């Protein structure tokens, strides 16, 4: 690790250790950790990926995922929630290059110096995780767009200052979609507190309803026709897939840490030594360690390759690689926590131990795009030379 990475990961570690003390309570109460978000803002972590000249910490993709892996070891839901804010900004910084456009500079100042929070408005009840066109629509009306729809899984919703809402732009031309930055107090926006999930409970991923929401045309970003995936998609996927991989690996590492301590101290009276001396326990722990090592090697190496610009000449291959790293990590993370449950026996099943919560949290990983089924489709088609746009799809 570079000195800079060391410093950033230490910061993530201090925050993680603080958040760990509150994780069980927020999980139990299904409450949102406002105090964690304040700490993220105060420490500068909420501006981790913003360049230093705009008030941030200048983390690149690899710095970011190393930090997120560490943060998630303290509180998976807080790491996941702030991931939804940070990944898009990181990708925007990467795509903007050294000289962002004036509106991009303004946006970075909002996040970097004013510590504003950005939230996602991508997923919908109608389209789920199969994105392309959105059921949410944007209709041009003079110098504004009028937006209608419903977004689900809006993580961080209690503290989002600007919702980035993706919508299908209505018009005569070819189908296109765009992202709209919508300030929290805009008339027609309504948050409905629906979030009561099995895991990642403290993310407050509620529903966002948009009813005739008027936004200035200037608030529209990234309009694009629905079609082939290019450099922009590679950057967005790199920042999303690899950070999701790191967050769920962080949850799994927390489970391994608890399991190690448990196995070192738990000594049934029938044994002379604690259970870490049992072969079954050692072999199960070895499996977990190997899976974690595989995940980390894959997503850090994939991040390095992305930073070196590899894959730009073959976008589909690059995307398949990014998707594969996420696919491997989130599925490995589930298996790791399962091994930990095996080692701890019924103790892991008890709510007073953190493993029960980590077991539930880690299960959400496969639902983030690309879900297992879509990841297999993408990776399989690219590997077999089947065009992603082939119709019929199967
Ligand atoms: C904890 C958590 C936090 C989240 N936070 C956010 C957030 O902040 N912002 C946001 O926008 N979203 C967020 N999401 C949503 C997430 O990114 C997905 O969009 C959402 O989980 C929908 O995925 P799905 O697989 O359930 O949905 P669906 O797409 O409805 O899929 C259901 C099932 O059908 C399969 N399926 C559906 N369509 C196809 C297809 N065409 N081909 C193959 N299989 C298909 C899927 O693989 C899956 O098995 C969050 C999700 C979770 C769990």
mmCIF file of N, CA, C and O and ligand atoms in Angstrom, residues 80 84 120-123 127-131 152-155 195 200 205 364 367-369 371 373-374 377 393-394, ligand 1:
data_model
loop_
_atom_site.group_PDB
_atom_site.id
_atom_site.type_symbol
_atom_site.label_atom_id
_atom_site.label_comp_id
_atom_site.label_asym_id
_atom_site.label_seq_id
_atom_site.Cartn_x
_atom_site.Cartn_y
_atom_site.Cartn_z
ATOM 1 N N UNK A 80 -22.295 0.496 2.629
ATOM 2 C CA UNK A 80 -23.088 0.344 1.408
ATOM 3 C C UNK A 80 -23.808 1.646 1.071
ATOM 4 O O UNK A 80 -23.860 2.066 -0.092
ATOM 5 N N UNK A 84 -23.299 4.337 -2.360
ATOM 6 C CA UNK A 84 -24.242 4.821 -3.370
ATOM 7 C C UNK A 84 -24.010 6.302 -3.673
ATOM 8 O O UNK A 84 -24.350 6.791 -4.736
ATOM 9 N N UNK A 120 -28.953 7.712 -5.053
ATOM 10 C CA UNK A 120 -29.329 7.099 -6.319
ATOM 11 C C UNK A 120 -30.832 7.022 -6.508
ATOM 12 O O UNK A 120 -31.577 6.782 -5.568
ATOM 13 N N UNK A 121 -31.269 7.192 -7.698
ATOM 14 C CA UNK A 121 -32.669 7.001 -8.056
ATOM 15 C C UNK A 121 -32.691 6.203 -9.342
ATOM 16 O O UNK A 121 -33.141 6.692 -10.385
ATOM 17 N N UNK A 122 -32.164 4.985 -9.261
ATOM 18 C CA UNK A 122 -32.071 4.157 -10.462
ATOM 19 C C UNK A 122 -33.129 3.058 -10.458
ATOM 20 O O UNK A 122 -33.920 2.941 -11.390
ATOM 21 N N UNK A 123 -33.145 2.273 -9.401
ATOM 22 C CA UNK A 123 -34.003 1.078 -9.399
ATOM 23 C C UNK A 123 -35.477 1.450 -9.318
ATOM 24 O O UNK A 123 -35.856 2.423 -8.680
ATOM 25 N N UNK A 127 -38.823 -2.039 -13.391
ATOM 26 C CA UNK A 127 -37.673 -2.516 -14.170
ATOM 27 C C UNK A 127 -36.657 -3.258 -13.328
ATOM 28 O O UNK A 127 -35.735 -3.852 -13.868
ATOM 29 N N UNK A 128 -36.797 -3.232 -11.988
ATOM 30 C CA UNK A 128 -35.857 -3.956 -11.139
ATOM 31 C C UNK A 128 -34.434 -3.569 -11.438
ATOM 32 O O UNK A 128 -34.109 -2.392 -11.568
ATOM 33 N N UNK A 129 -33.594 -4.580 -11.562
ATOM 34 C CA UNK A 129 -32.190 -4.304 -11.837
ATOM 35 C C UNK A 129 -31.847 -4.467 -13.308
ATOM 36 O O UNK A 129 -30.676 -4.470 -13.672
ATOM 37 N N UNK A 130 -32.844 -4.621 -14.166
ATOM 38 C CA UNK A 130 -32.593 -4.824 -15.592
ATOM 39 C C UNK A 130 -32.711 -3.476 -16.298
ATOM 40 O O UNK A 130 -33.703 -3.175 -16.944
ATOM 41 N N UNK A 131 -31.642 -2.659 -16.152
ATOM 42 C CA UNK A 131 -31.735 -1.284 -16.615
ATOM 43 C C UNK A 131 -31.513 -1.143 -18.107
ATOM 44 O O UNK A 131 -30.936 -1.964 -18.757
ATOM 45 N N UNK A 152 -37.239 2.806 -6.179
ATOM 46 C CA UNK A 152 -37.183 1.969 -4.973
ATOM 47 C C UNK A 152 -35.716 1.790 -4.553
ATOM 48 O O UNK A 152 -34.815 2.116 -5.309
ATOM 49 N N UNK A 153 -35.522 1.286 -3.369
ATOM 50 C CA UNK A 153 -34.160 1.027 -2.843
ATOM 51 C C UNK A 153 -33.315 2.308 -2.822
ATOM 52 O O UNK A 153 -32.159 2.288 -3.246
ATOM 53 N N UNK A 154 -33.879 3.418 -2.378
ATOM 54 C CA UNK A 154 -33.117 4.673 -2.380
ATOM 55 C C UNK A 154 -32.312 4.764 -1.078
ATOM 56 O O UNK A 154 -32.738 5.383 -0.105
ATOM 57 N N UNK A 155 -31.139 4.134 -1.088
ATOM 58 C CA UNK A 155 -30.289 4.131 0.108
ATOM 59 C C UNK A 155 -29.927 5.554 0.496
ATOM 60 O O UNK A 155 -29.854 6.440 -0.360
ATOM 61 N N UNK A 195 -38.772 0.787 3.777
ATOM 62 C CA UNK A 195 -37.617 -0.114 3.959
ATOM 63 C C UNK A 195 -37.705 -0.908 5.263
ATOM 64 O O UNK A 195 -37.596 -0.349 6.352
ATOM 65 N N UNK A 200 -28.935 -5.396 5.712
ATOM 66 C CA UNK A 200 -28.566 -4.028 5.335
ATOM 67 C C UNK A 200 -29.682 -3.063 5.746
ATOM 68 O O UNK A 200 -30.053 -2.149 5.000
ATOM 69 N N UNK A 205 -33.262 2.407 2.720
ATOM 70 C CA UNK A 205 -33.421 2.413 1.254
ATOM 71 C C UNK A 205 -34.909 2.492 0.866
ATOM 72 O O UNK A 205 -35.481 1.564 0.303
ATOM 73 N N UNK A 364 -27.365 -9.572 0.704
ATOM 74 C CA UNK A 364 -27.859 -8.555 -0.242
ATOM 75 C C UNK A 364 -26.940 -8.405 -1.461
ATOM 76 O O UNK A 364 -27.369 -7.897 -2.499
ATOM 77 N N UNK A 367 -27.922 -9.092 -5.101
ATOM 78 C CA UNK A 367 -29.030 -8.344 -5.700
ATOM 79 C C UNK A 367 -28.584 -7.069 -6.402
ATOM 80 O O UNK A 367 -29.338 -6.514 -7.198
ATOM 81 N N UNK A 368 -27.398 -6.590 -6.063
ATOM 82 C CA UNK A 368 -26.954 -5.366 -6.733
ATOM 83 C C UNK A 368 -26.568 -5.709 -8.168
ATOM 84 O O UNK A 368 -25.989 -6.767 -8.426
ATOM 85 N N UNK A 369 -26.869 -4.799 -9.063
ATOM 86 C CA UNK A 369 -26.524 -5.093 -10.460
ATOM 87 C C UNK A 369 -25.032 -5.359 -10.648
ATOM 88 O O UNK A 369 -24.235 -4.709 -10.002
ATOM 89 N N UNK A 371 -27.131 -8.677 -11.056
ATOM 90 C CA UNK A 371 -27.543 -9.817 -10.246
ATOM 91 C C UNK A 371 -26.916 -11.091 -10.836
ATOM 92 O O UNK A 371 -26.441 -11.084 -11.975
ATOM 93 N N UNK A 373 -28.027 -13.788 -12.165
ATOM 94 C CA UNK A 373 -28.508 -14.270 -13.464
ATOM 95 C C UNK A 373 -28.015 -13.377 -14.599
ATOM 96 O O UNK A 373 -27.555 -13.858 -15.644
ATOM 97 N N UNK A 374 -28.084 -12.061 -14.369
ATOM 98 C CA UNK A 374 -27.667 -11.145 -15.437
ATOM 99 C C UNK A 374 -26.155 -11.158 -15.607
ATOM 100 O O UNK A 374 -25.634 -10.978 -16.705
ATOM 101 N N UNK A 377 -25.345 -14.132 -17.668
ATOM 102 C CA UNK A 377 -25.715 -13.872 -19.068
ATOM 103 C C UNK A 377 -24.618 -13.039 -19.743
ATOM 104 O O UNK A 377 -24.139 -13.379 -20.828
ATOM 105 N N UNK A 393 -33.328 -12.227 -27.127
ATOM 106 C CA UNK A 393 -32.236 -12.214 -26.159
ATOM 107 C C UNK A 393 -31.755 -13.641 -25.844
ATOM 108 O O UNK A 393 -30.579 -13.883 -25.657
ATOM 109 N N UNK A 394 -32.722 -14.584 -25.791
ATOM 110 C CA UNK A 394 -32.340 -15.977 -25.563
ATOM 111 C C UNK A 394 -33.050 -16.866 -26.578
ATOM 112 O O UNK A 394 -34.156 -16.542 -27.002
HETATM 113 C C1 LIG B 1 -29.458 -3.109 0.339
HETATM 114 C C2 LIG B 1 -29.755 -2.580 -1.023
HETATM 115 C C3 LIG B 1 -29.496 -1.247 -1.305
HETATM 116 C C4 LIG B 1 -29.780 -0.736 -2.571
HETATM 117 N N1 LIG B 1 -29.568 0.600 -2.819
HETATM 118 C C5 LIG B 1 -29.910 1.142 -4.026
HETATM 119 C C6 LIG B 1 -29.783 2.550 -4.286
HETATM 120 O O1 LIG B 1 -29.320 3.327 -3.449
HETATM 121 N N2 LIG B 1 -30.215 3.004 -5.492
HETATM 122 C C7 LIG B 1 -30.729 2.218 -6.430
HETATM 123 O O2 LIG B 1 -31.103 2.702 -7.485
HETATM 124 N N3 LIG B 1 -30.866 0.863 -6.219
HETATM 125 C C8 LIG B 1 -30.463 0.330 -5.042
HETATM 126 N N4 LIG B 1 -30.626 -1.023 -4.814
HETATM 127 C C9 LIG B 1 -31.305 -1.836 -5.813
HETATM 128 C C10 LIG B 1 -30.445 -2.811 -6.556
HETATM 129 O O3 LIG B 1 -29.411 -2.137 -7.103
HETATM 130 C C11 LIG B 1 -31.267 -3.568 -7.593
HETATM 131 O O4 LIG B 1 -31.670 -2.724 -8.595
HETATM 132 C C12 LIG B 1 -32.469 -4.155 -6.979
HETATM 133 O O5 LIG B 1 -32.053 -5.017 -5.938
HETATM 134 C C13 LIG B 1 -33.298 -4.891 -8.003
HETATM 135 O O6 LIG B 1 -32.723 -6.090 -8.260
HETATM 136 P P1 LIG B 1 -33.580 -7.421 -8.318
HETATM 137 O O7 LIG B 1 -32.621 -8.411 -8.795
HETATM 138 O O8 LIG B 1 -34.296 -7.663 -7.058
HETATM 139 O O9 LIG B 1 -34.717 -7.046 -9.310
HETATM 140 P P2 LIG B 1 -35.289 -7.660 -10.560
HETATM 141 O O10 LIG B 1 -34.579 -7.078 -11.731
HETATM 142 O O11 LIG B 1 -36.739 -7.456 -10.436
HETATM 143 O O12 LIG B 1 -34.923 -9.190 -10.535
HETATM 144 C C14 LIG B 1 -35.635 -10.204 -9.866
HETATM 145 C C15 LIG B 1 -35.084 -11.513 -10.342
HETATM 146 O O13 LIG B 1 -35.333 -11.671 -11.745
HETATM 147 C C16 LIG B 1 -34.113 -11.799 -12.442
HETATM 148 N N5 LIG B 1 -34.223 -11.019 -13.655
HETATM 149 C C17 LIG B 1 -34.945 -9.902 -13.875
HETATM 150 N N6 LIG B 1 -34.835 -9.491 -15.131
HETATM 151 C C18 LIG B 1 -33.995 -10.351 -15.723
HETATM 152 C C19 LIG B 1 -33.472 -10.450 -17.010
HETATM 153 N N7 LIG B 1 -33.817 -9.635 -17.992
HETATM 154 N N8 LIG B 1 -32.617 -11.446 -17.266
HETATM 155 C C20 LIG B 1 -32.256 -12.328 -16.298
HETATM 156 N N9 LIG B 1 -32.738 -12.287 -15.060
HETATM 157 C C21 LIG B 1 -33.593 -11.310 -14.782
HETATM 158 C C22 LIG B 1 -33.033 -11.235 -11.516
HETATM 159 O O14 LIG B 1 -31.743 -11.783 -11.755
HETATM 160 C C23 LIG B 1 -33.569 -11.657 -10.172
HETATM 161 O O15 LIG B 1 -33.217 -12.993 -9.939
HETATM 162 C C24 LIG B 1 -30.320 -1.578 -3.565
HETATM 163 C C25 LIG B 1 -30.562 -2.931 -3.267
HETATM 164 C C26 LIG B 1 -30.289 -3.445 -2.021
HETATM 165 C C27 LIG B 1 -30.566 -4.881 -1.750
#
